[in-house]
JSON list of C-alpha atoms in Angstrom, two decimals:
[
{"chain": "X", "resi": 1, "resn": "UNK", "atom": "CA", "xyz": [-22.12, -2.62, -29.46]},
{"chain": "X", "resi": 2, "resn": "UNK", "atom": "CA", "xyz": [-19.06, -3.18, -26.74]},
{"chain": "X", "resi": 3, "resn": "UNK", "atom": "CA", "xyz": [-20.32, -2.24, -22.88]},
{"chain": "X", "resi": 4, "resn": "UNK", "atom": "CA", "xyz": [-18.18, -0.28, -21.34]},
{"chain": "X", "resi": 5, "resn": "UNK", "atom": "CA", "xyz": [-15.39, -1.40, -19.53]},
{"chain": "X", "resi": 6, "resn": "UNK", "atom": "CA", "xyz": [-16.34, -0.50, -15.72]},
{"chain": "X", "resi": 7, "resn": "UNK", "atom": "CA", "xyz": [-13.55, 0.52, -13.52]},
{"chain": "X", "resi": 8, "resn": "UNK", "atom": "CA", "xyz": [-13.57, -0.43, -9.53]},
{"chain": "X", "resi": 9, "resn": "UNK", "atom": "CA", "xyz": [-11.62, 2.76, -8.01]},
{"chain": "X", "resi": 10, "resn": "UNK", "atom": "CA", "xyz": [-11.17, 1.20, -5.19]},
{"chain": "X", "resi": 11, "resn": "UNK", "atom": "CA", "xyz": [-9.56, -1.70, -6.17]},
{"chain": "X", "resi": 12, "resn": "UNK", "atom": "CA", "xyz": [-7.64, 0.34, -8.72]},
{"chain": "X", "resi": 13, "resn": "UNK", "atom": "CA", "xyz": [-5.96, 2.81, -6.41]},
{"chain": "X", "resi": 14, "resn": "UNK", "atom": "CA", "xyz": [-5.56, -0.14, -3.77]},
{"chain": "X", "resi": 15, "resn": "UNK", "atom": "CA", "xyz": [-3.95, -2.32, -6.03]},
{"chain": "X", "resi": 16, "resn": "UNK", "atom": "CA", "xyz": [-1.20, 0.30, -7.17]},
{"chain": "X", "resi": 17, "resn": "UNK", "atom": "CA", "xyz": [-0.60, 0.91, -3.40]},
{"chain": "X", "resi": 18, "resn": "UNK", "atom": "CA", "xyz": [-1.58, 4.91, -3.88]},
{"chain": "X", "resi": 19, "resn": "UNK", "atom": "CA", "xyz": [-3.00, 4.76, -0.36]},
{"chain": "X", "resi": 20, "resn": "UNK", "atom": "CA", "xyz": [0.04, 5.86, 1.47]},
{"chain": "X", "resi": 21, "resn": "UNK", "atom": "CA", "xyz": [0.18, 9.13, -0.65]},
{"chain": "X", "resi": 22, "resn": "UNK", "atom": "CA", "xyz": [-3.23, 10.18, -0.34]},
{"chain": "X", "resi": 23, "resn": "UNK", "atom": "CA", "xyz": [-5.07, 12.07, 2.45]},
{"chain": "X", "resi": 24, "resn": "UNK", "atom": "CA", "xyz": [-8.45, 10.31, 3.59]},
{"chain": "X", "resi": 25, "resn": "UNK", "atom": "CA", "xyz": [-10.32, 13.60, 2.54]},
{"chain": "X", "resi": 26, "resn": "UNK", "atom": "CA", "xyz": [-7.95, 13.88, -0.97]},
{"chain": "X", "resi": 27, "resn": "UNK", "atom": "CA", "xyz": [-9.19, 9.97, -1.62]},
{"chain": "X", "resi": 28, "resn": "UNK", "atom": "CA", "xyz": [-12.53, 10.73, -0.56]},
{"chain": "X", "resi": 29, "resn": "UNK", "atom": "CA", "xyz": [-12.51, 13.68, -3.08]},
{"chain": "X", "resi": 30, "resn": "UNK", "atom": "CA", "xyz": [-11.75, 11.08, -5.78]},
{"chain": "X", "resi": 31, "resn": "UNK", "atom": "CA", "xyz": [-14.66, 9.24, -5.02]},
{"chain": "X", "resi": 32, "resn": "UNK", "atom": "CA", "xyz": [-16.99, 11.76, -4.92]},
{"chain": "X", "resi": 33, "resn": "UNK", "atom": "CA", "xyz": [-15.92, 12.82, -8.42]},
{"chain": "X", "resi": 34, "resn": "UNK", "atom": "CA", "xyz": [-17.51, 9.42, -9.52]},
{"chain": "X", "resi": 35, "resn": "UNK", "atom": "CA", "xyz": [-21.05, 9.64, -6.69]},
{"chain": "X", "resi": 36, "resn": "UNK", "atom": "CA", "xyz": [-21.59, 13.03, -8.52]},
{"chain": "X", "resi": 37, "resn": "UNK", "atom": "CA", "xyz": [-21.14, 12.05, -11.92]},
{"chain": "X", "resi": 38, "resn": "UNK", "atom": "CA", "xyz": [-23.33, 9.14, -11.58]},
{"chain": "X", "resi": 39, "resn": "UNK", "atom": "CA", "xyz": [-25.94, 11.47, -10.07]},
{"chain": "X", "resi": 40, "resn": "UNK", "atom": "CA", "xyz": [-25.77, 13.89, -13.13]},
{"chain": "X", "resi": 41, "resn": "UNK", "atom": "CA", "xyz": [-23.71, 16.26, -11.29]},
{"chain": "X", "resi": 42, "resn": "UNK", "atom": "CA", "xyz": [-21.58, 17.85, -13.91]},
{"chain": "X", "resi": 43, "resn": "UNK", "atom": "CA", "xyz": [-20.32, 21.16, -15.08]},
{"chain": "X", "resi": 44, "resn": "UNK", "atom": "CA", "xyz": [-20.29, 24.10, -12.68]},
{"chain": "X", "resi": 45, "resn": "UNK", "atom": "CA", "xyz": [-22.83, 22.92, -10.45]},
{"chain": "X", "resi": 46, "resn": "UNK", "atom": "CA", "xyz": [-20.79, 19.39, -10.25]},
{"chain": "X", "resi": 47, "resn": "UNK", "atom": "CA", "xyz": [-17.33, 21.18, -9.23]},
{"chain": "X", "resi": 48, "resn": "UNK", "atom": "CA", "xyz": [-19.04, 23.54, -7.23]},
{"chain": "X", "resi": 49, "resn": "UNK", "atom": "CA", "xyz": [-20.69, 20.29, -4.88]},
{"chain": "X", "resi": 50, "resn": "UNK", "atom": "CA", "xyz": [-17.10, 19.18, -5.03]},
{"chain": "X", "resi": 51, "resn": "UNK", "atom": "CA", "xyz": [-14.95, 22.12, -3.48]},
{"chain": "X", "resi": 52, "resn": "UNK", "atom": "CA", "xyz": [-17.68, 22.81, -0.49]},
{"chain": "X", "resi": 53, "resn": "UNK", "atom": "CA", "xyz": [-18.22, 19.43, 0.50]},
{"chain": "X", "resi": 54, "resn": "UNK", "atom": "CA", "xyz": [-16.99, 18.56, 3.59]},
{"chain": "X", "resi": 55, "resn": "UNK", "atom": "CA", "xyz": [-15.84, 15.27, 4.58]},
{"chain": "X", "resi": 56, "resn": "UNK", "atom": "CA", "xyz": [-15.48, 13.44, 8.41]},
{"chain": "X", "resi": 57, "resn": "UNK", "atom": "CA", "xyz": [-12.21, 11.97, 9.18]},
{"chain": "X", "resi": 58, "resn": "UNK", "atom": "CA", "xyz": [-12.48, 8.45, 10.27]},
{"chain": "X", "resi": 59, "resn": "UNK", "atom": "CA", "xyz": [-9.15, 6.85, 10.23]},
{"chain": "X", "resi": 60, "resn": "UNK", "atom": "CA", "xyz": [-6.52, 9.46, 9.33]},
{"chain": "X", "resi": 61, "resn": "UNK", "atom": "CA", "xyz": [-5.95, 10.91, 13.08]},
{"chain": "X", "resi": 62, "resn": "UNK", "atom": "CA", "xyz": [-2.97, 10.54, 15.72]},
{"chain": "X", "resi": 63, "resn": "UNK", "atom": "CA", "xyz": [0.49, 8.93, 14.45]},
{"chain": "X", "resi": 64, "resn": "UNK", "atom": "CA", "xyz": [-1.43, 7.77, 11.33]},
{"chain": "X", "resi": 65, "resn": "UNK", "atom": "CA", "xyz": [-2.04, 10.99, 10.35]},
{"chain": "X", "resi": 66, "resn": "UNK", "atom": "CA", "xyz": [1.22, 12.21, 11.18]},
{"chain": "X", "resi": 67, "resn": "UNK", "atom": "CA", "xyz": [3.43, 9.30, 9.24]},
{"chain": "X", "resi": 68, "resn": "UNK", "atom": "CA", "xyz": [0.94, 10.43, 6.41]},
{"chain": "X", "resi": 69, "resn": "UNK", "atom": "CA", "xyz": [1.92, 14.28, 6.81]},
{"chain": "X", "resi": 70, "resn": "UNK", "atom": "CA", "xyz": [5.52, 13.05, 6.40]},
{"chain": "X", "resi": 71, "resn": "UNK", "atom": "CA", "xyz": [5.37, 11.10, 3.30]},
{"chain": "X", "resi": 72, "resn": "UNK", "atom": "CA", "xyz": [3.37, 13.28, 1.37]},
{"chain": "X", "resi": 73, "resn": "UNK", "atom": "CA", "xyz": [5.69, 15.98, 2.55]},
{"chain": "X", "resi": 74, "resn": "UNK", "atom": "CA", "xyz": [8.91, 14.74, 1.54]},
{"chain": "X", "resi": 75, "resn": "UNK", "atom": "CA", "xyz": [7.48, 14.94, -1.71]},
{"chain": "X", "resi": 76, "resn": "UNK", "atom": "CA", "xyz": [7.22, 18.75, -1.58]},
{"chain": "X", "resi": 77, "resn": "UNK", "atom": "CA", "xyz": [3.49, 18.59, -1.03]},
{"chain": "X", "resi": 78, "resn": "UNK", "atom": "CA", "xyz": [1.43, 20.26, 1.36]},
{"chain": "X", "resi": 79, "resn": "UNK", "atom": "CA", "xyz": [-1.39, 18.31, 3.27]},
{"chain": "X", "resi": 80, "resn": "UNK", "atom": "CA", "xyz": [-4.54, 19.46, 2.47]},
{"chain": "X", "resi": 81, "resn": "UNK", "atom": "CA", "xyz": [-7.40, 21.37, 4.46]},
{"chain": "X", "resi": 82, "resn": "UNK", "atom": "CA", "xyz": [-9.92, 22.03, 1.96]},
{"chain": "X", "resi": 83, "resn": "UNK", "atom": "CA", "xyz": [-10.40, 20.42, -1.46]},
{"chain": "X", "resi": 84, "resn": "UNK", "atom": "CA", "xyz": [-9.34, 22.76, -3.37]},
{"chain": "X", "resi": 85, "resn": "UNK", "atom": "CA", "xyz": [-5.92, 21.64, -1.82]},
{"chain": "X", "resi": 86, "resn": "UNK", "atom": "CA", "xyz": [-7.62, 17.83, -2.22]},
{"chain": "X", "resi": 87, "resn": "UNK", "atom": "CA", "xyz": [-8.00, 18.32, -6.04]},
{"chain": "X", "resi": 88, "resn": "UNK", "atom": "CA", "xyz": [-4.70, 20.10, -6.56]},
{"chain": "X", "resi": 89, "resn": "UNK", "atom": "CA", "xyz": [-3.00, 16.88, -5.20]},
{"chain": "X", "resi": 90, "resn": "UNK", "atom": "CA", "xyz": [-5.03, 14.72, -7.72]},
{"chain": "X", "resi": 91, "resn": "UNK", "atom": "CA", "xyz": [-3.77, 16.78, -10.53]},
{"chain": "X", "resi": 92, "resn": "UNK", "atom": "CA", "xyz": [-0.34, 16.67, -9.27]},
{"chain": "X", "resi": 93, "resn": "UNK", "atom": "CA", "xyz": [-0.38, 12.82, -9.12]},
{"chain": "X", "resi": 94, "resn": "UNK", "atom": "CA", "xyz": [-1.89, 12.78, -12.50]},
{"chain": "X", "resi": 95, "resn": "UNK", "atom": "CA", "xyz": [-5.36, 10.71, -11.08]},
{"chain": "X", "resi": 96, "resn": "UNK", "atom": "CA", "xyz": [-7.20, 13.45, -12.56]},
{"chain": "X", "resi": 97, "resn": "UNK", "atom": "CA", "xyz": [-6.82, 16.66, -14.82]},
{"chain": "X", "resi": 98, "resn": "UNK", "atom": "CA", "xyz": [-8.77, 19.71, -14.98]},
{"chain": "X", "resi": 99, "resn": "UNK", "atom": "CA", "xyz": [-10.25, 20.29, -18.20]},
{"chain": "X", "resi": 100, "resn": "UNK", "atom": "CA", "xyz": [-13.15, 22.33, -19.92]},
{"chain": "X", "resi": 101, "resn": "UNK", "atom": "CA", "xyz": [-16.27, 21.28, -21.28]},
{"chain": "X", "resi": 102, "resn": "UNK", "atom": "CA", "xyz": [-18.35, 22.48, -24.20]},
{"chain": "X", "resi": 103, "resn": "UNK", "atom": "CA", "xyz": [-19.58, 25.52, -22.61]},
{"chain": "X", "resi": 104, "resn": "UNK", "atom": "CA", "xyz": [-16.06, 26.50, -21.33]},
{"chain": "X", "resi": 105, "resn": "UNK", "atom": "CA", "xyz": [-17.11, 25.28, -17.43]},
{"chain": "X", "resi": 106, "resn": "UNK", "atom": "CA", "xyz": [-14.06, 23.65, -15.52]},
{"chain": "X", "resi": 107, "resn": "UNK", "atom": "CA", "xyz": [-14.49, 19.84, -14.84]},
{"chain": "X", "resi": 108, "resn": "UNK", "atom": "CA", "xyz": [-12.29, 17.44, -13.13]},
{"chain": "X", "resi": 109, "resn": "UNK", "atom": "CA", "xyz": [-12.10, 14.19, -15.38]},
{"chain": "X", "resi": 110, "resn": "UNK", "atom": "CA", "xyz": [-10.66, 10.47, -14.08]},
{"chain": "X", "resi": 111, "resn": "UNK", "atom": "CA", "xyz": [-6.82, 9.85, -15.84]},
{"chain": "X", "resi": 112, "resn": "UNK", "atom": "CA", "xyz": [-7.21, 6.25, -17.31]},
{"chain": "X", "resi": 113, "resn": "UNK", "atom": "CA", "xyz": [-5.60, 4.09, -17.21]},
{"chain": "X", "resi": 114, "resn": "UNK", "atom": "CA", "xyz": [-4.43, 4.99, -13.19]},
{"chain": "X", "resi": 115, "resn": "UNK", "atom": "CA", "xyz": [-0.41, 5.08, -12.85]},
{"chain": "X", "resi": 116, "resn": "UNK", "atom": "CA", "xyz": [1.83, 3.56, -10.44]},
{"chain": "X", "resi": 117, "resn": "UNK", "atom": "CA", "xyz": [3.14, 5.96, -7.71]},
{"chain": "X", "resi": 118, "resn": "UNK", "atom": "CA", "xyz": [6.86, 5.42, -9.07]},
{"chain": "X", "resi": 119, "resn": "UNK", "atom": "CA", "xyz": [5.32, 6.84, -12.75]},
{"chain": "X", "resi": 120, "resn": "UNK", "atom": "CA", "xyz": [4.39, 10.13, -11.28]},
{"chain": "X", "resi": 121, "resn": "UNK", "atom": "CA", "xyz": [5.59, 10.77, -8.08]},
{"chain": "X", "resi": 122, "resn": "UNK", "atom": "CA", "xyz": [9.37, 11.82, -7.75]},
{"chain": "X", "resi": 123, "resn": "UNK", "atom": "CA", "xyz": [10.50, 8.95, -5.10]},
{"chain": "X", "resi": 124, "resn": "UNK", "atom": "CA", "xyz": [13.78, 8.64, -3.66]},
{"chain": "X", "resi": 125, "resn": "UNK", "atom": "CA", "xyz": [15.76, 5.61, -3.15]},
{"chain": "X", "resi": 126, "resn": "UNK", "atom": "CA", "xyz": [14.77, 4.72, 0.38]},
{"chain": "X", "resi": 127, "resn": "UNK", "atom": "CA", "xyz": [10.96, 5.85, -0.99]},
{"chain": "X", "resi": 128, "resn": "UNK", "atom": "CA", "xyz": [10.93, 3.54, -3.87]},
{"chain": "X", "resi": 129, "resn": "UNK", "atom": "CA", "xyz": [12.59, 0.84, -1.54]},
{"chain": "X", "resi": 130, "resn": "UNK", "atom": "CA", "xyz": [9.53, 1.26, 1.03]},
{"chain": "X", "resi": 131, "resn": "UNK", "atom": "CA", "xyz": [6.88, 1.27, -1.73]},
{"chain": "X", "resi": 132, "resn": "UNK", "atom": "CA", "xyz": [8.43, -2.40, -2.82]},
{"chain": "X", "resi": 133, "resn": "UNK", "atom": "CA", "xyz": [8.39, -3.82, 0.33]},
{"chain": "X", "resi": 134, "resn": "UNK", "atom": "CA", "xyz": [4.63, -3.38, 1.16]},
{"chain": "X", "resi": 135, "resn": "UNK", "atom": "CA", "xyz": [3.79, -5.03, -2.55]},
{"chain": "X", "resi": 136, "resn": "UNK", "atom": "CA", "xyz": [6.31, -7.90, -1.45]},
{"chain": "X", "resi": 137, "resn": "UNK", "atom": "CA", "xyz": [4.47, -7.88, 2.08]},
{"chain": "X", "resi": 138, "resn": "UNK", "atom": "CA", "xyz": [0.82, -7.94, 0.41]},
{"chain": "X", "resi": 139, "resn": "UNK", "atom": "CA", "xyz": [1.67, -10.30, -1.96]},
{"chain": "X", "resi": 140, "resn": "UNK", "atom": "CA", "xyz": [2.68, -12.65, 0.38]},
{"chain": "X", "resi": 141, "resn": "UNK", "atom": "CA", "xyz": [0.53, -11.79, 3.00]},
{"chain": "X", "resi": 142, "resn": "UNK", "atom": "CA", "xyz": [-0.56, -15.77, 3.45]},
{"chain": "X", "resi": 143, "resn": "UNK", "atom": "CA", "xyz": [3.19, -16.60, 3.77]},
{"chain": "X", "resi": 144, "resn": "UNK", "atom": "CA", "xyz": [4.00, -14.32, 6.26]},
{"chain": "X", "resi": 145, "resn": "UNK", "atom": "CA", "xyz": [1.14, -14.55, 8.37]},
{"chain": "X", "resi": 146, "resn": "UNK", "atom": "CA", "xyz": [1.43, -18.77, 8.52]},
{"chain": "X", "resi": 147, "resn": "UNK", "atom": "CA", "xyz": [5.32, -18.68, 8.97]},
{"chain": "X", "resi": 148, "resn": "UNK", "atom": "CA", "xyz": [5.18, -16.05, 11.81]},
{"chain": "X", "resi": 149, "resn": "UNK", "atom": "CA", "xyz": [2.49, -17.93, 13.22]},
{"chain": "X", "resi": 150, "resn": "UNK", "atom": "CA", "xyz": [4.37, -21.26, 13.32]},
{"chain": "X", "resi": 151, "resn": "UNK", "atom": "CA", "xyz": [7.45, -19.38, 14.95]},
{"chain": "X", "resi": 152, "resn": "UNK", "atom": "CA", "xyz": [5.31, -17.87, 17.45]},
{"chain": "X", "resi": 153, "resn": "UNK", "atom": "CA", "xyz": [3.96, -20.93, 18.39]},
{"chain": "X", "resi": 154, "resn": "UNK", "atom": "CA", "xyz": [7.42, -22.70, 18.95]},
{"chain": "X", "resi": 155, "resn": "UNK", "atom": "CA", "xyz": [8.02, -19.37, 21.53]},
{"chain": "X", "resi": 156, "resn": "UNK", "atom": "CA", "xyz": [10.45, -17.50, 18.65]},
{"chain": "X", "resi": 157, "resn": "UNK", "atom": "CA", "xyz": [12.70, -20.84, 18.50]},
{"chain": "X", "resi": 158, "resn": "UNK", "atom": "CA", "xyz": [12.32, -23.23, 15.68]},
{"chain": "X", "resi": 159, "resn": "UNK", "atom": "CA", "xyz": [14.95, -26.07, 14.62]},
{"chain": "X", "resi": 160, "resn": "UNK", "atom": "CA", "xyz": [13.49, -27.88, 11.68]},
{"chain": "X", "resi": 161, "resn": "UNK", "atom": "CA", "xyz": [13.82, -28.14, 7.94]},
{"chain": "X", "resi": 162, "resn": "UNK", "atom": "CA", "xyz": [12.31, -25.91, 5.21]},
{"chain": "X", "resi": 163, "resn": "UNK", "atom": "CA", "xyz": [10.36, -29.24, 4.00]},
{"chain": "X", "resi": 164, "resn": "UNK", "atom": "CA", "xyz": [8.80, -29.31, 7.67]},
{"chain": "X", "resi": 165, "resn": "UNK", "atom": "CA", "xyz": [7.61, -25.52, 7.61]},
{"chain": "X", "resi": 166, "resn": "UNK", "atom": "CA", "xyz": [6.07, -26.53, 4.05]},
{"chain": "X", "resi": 167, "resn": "UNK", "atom": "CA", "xyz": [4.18, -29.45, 5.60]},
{"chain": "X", "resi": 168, "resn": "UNK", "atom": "CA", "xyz": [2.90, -27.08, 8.53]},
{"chain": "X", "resi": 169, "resn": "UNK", "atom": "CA", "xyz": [2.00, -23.97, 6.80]},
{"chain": "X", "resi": 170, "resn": "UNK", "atom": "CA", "xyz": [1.10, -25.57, 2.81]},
{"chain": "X", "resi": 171, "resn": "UNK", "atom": "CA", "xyz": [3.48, -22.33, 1.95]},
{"chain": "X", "resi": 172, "resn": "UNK", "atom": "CA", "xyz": [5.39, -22.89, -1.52]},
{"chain": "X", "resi": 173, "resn": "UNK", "atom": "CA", "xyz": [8.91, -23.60, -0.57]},
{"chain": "X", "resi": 174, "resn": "UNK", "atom": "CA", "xyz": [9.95, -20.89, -3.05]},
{"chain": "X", "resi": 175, "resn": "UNK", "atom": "CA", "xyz": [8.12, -18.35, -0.87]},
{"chain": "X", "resi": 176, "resn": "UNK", "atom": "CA", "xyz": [9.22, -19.81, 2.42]},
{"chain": "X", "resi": 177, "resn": "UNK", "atom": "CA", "xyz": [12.55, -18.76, 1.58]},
{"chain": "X", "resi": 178, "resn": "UNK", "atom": "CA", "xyz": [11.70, -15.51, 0.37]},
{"chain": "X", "resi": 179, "resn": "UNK", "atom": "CA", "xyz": [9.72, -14.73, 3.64]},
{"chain": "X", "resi": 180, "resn": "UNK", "atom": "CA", "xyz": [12.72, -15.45, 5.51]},
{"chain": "X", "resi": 181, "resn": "UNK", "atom": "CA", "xyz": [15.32, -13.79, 3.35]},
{"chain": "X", "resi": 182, "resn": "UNK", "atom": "CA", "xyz": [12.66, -11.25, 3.74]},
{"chain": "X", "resi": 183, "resn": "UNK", "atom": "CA", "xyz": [12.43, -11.01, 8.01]},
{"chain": "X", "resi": 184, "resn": "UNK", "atom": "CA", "xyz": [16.90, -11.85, 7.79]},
{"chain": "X", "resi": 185, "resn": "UNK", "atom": "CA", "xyz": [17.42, -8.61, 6.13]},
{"chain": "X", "resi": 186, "resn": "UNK", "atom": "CA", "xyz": [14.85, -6.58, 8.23]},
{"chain": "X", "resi": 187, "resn": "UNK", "atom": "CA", "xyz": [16.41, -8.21, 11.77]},
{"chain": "X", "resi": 188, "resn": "UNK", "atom": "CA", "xyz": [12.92, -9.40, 12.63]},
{"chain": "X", "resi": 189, "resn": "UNK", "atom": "CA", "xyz": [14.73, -13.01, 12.60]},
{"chain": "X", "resi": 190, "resn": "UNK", "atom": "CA", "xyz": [18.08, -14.90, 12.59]},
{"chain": "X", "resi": 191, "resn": "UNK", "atom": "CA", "xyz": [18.24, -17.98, 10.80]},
{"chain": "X", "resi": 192, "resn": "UNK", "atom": "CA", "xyz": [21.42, -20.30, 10.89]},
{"chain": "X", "resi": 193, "resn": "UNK", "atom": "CA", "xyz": [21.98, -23.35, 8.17]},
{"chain": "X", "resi": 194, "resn": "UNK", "atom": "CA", "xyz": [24.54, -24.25, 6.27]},
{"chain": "X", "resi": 195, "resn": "UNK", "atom": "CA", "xyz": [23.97, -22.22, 3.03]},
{"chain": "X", "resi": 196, "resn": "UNK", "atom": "CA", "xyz": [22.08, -18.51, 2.42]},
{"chain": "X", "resi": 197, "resn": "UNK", "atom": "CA", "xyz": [18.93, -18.76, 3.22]},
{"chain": "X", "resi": 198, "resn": "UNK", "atom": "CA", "xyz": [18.07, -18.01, -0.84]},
{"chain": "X", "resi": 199, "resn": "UNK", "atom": "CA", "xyz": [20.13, -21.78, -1.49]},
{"chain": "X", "resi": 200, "resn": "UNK", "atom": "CA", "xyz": [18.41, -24.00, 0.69]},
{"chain": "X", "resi": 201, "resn": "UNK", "atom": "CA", "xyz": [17.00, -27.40, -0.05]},
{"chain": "X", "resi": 202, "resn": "UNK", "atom": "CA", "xyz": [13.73, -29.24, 1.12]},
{"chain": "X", "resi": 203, "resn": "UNK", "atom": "CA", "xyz": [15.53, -31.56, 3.61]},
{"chain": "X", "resi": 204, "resn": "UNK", "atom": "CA", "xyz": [17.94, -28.37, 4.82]},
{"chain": "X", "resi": 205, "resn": "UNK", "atom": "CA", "xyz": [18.16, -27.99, 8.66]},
{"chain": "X", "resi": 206, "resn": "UNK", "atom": "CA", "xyz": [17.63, -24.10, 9.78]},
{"chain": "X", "resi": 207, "resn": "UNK", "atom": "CA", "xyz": [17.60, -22.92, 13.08]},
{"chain": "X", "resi": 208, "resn": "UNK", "atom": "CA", "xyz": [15.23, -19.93, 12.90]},
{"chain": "X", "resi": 209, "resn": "UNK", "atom": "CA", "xyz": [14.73, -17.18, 16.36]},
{"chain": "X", "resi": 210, "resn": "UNK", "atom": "CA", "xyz": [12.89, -14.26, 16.73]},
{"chain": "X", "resi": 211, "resn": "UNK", "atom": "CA", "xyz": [15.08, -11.13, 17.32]},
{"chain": "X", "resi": 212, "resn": "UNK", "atom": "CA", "xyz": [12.53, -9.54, 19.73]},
{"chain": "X", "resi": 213, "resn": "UNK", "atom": "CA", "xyz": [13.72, -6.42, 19.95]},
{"chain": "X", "resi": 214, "resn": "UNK", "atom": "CA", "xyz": [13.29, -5.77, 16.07]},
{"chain": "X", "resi": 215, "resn": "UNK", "atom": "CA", "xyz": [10.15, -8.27, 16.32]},
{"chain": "X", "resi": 216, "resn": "UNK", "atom": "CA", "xyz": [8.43, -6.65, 18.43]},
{"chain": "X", "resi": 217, "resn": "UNK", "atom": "CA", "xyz": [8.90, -2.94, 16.60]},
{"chain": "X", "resi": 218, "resn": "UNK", "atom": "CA", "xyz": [8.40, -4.28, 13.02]},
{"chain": "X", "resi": 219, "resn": "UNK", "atom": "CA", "xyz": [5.86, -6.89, 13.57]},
{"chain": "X", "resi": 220, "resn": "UNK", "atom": "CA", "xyz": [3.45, -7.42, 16.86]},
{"chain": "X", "resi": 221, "resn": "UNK", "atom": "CA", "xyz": [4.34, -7.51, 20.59]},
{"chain": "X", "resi": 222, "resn": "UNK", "atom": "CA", "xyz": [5.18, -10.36, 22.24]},
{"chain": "X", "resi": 223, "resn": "UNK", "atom": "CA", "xyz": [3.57, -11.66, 25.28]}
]
């Protein structure tokens, strides 16, 4: 007999980037769903637990809380304050569905597999273009971190070649030059060579400065 495949939700809704559309309390509904299932919790006396539980905030507060007010917003949804609000959201994204069981009780079940943000949601342009730039930034998370670092450390100013930055920071050239392209078209940094950044060679010279003005809002301050 096959074992069931089991599903990390965590991971899951981490990996599809659904963070920045969910409340802390409308994620922490989600994984309660699961703590009371697992605990026999079903049925009326499951959905009832649900809706009256109430959860602490821990993170969401302050400007956090407000950028996440705004993005949910924009996509004609209310922030929640209860979890009735917290489930309606969940349908709405189409994480879960409300359904009946065999003796005609309403349950909330898990939608499997979990979609991408850009399946359900109705994103705009700049949206969509926001969404792929935090997948490029966690994706290349090493990258950036190792080439910023190597800037910094050479106080924003760095004349070299793309085949030293490879021997300093083990980064795959292919990826050096995306991180770059990357910081050029956000104004973090100016780089000057001979060719687009995209067309560079190993041996290439590039002179590569911080713009600290961007730098400073987009990345980290500088001391």
């Amino acid at each position: 007999m096959r074992s069931k495949k089991v599903v990390n939700l965590t991971k899951e809704i981490e990996s599809k980037f659904w963070f920045r559309y969910l409340p802390e309390t409308t994620y922490k509904t989600y994984l309660m769903m699961a703590h009371l299932k697992m605990k026999g919790l079903e049925g009326e006396e499951g959905t009832n637990k649900l809706l009256t539980t109430l959860f602490a905030i821990e993170s969401e507060t302050g400007k956090l809380k407000e950028e996440k007010e705004r993005v949910i917003n924009k996509l004609g949804i209310k922030y929640p304050t209860n979890r009735v609000e917290d489930l309606d959201i969940l349908v709405k994204y189409n994480l879960v569905k409300a359904v009946k069981n065999e003796n005609d009780e309403l349950i909330y079940q898990y939608n499997f597999p979990i979609p991408n943000p850009e399946e359900v949601l109705n994103l705009d342009e700049e949206e969509k273009t926001i969404l792929q730039n935090i997948r490029f930034e966690i994706k290349h998370q090493n990258a950036f971190n190792n080439i910023l670092t190597l800037l910094i450390n050479n106080n924003g100013n760095l004349l070299t070649s793309l085949e030293y930055i490879y021997d300093t920071t083990k980064v795959k050239l292919a990826d050096i030059k995306d991180v770059l392209a990357y910081l050029v078209d956000e104004g973090s940094i100016n780089v000057k060579a001979d060719k687009e950044v995209k067309s560079l060679r190993k041996a290439d010279k590039v002179y590569v400065s911080i713009n600290k003005e961007v730098f400073e809002q987009k990345r980290f301050v500088i001391s």
